[in-house]
Coordinates of C-alpha atoms in Angstrom, one line a residue:
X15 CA -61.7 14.2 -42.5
X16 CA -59.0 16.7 -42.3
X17 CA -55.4 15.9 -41.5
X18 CA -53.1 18.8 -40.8
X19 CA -50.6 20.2 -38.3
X20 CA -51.9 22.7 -35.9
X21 CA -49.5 25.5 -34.4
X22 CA -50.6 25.8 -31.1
X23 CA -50.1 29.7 -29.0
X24 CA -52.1 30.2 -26.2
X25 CA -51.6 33.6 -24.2
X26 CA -53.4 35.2 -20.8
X27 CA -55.5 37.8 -21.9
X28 CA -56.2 40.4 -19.0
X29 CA -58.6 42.5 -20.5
X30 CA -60.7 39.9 -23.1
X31 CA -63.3 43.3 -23.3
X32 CA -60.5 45.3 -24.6
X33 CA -59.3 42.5 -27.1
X34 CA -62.6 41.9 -28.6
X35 CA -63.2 45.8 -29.6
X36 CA -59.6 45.6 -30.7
X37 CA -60.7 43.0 -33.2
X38 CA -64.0 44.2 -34.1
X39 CA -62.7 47.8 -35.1
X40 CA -60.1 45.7 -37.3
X41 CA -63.0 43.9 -39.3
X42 CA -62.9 40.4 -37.6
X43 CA -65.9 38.2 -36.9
X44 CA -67.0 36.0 -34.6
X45 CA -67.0 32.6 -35.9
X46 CA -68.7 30.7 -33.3
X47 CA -70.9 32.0 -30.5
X48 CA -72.4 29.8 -28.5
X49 CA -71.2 26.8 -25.6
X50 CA -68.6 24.3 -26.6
X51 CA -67.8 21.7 -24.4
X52 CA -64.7 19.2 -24.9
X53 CA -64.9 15.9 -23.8
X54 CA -61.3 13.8 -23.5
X55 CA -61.0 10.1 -23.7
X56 CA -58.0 7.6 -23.1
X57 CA -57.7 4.1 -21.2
X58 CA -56.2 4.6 -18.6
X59 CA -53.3 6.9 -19.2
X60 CA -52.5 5.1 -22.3
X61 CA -52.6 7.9 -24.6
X62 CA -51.9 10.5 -22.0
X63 CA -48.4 9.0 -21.4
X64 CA -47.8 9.4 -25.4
X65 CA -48.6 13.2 -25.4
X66 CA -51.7 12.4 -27.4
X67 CA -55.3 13.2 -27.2
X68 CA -58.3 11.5 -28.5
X69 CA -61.2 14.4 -27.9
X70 CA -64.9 15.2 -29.1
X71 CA -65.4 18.3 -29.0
X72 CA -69.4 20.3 -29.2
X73 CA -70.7 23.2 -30.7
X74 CA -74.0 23.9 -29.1
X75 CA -75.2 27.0 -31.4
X76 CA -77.1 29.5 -30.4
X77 CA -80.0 28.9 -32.4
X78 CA -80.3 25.2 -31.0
X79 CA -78.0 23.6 -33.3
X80 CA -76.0 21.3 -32.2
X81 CA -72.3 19.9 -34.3
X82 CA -69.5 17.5 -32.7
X83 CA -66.3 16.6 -34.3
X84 CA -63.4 13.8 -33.5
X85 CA -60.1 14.5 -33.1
X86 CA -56.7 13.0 -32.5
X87 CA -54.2 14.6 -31.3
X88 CA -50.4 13.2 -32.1
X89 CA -47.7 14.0 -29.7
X90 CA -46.3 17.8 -30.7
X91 CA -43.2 18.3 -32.2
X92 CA -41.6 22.2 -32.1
X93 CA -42.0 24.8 -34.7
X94 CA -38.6 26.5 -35.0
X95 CA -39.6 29.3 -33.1
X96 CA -40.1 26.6 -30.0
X97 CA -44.2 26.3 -30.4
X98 CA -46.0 23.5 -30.2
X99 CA -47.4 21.7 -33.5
X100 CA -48.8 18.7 -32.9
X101 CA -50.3 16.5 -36.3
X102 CA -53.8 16.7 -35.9
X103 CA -56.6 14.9 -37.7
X104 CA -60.5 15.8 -37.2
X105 CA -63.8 13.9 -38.2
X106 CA -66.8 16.5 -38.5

């Protein structure tokens, strides 16, 4: 079980190509490759209407292996510089 806060950035990326040589040529490695499908549950809108998320998330590998973990999502606060950082804790 891990419980920690998660700053959150997401960003359009035009040219994903471009980005991924970018990080290659400055040493960094895939650490997933495979499908990962994320799967969100609430009753209702019960947690949706307090900004929280209950989700499994799946790592189908490659190779045929297969891993899940739970998480729960708590509703975000901000990070100074206006981001979003929710508390987060995850069940592998």
């Amino acid at each position: 079980t891990a419980h920690h806060r998660e700053l959150e950035l997401k960003a359009v990326v035009p040219d994903p190509e471009g980005l991924r040589r970018r990080l290659r040529a400055a040493g960094a490695e895939p650490g997933f490759h495979g499908r990962m499908i994320d799967v969100r549950y609430d009753r209702g809108v019960e947690l949706t209407s307090r900004d929280e998320v209950l989700r499994v998330r799946t790592y189908h590998h490659g190779d045929g292996g297969v891993e899940a973990e739970l998480a729960w999502k708590g509703p975000p606060r901000r990070s100074a510089e206006g981001y979003k950082l929710p508390e987060e804790v995850e069940v592998v």
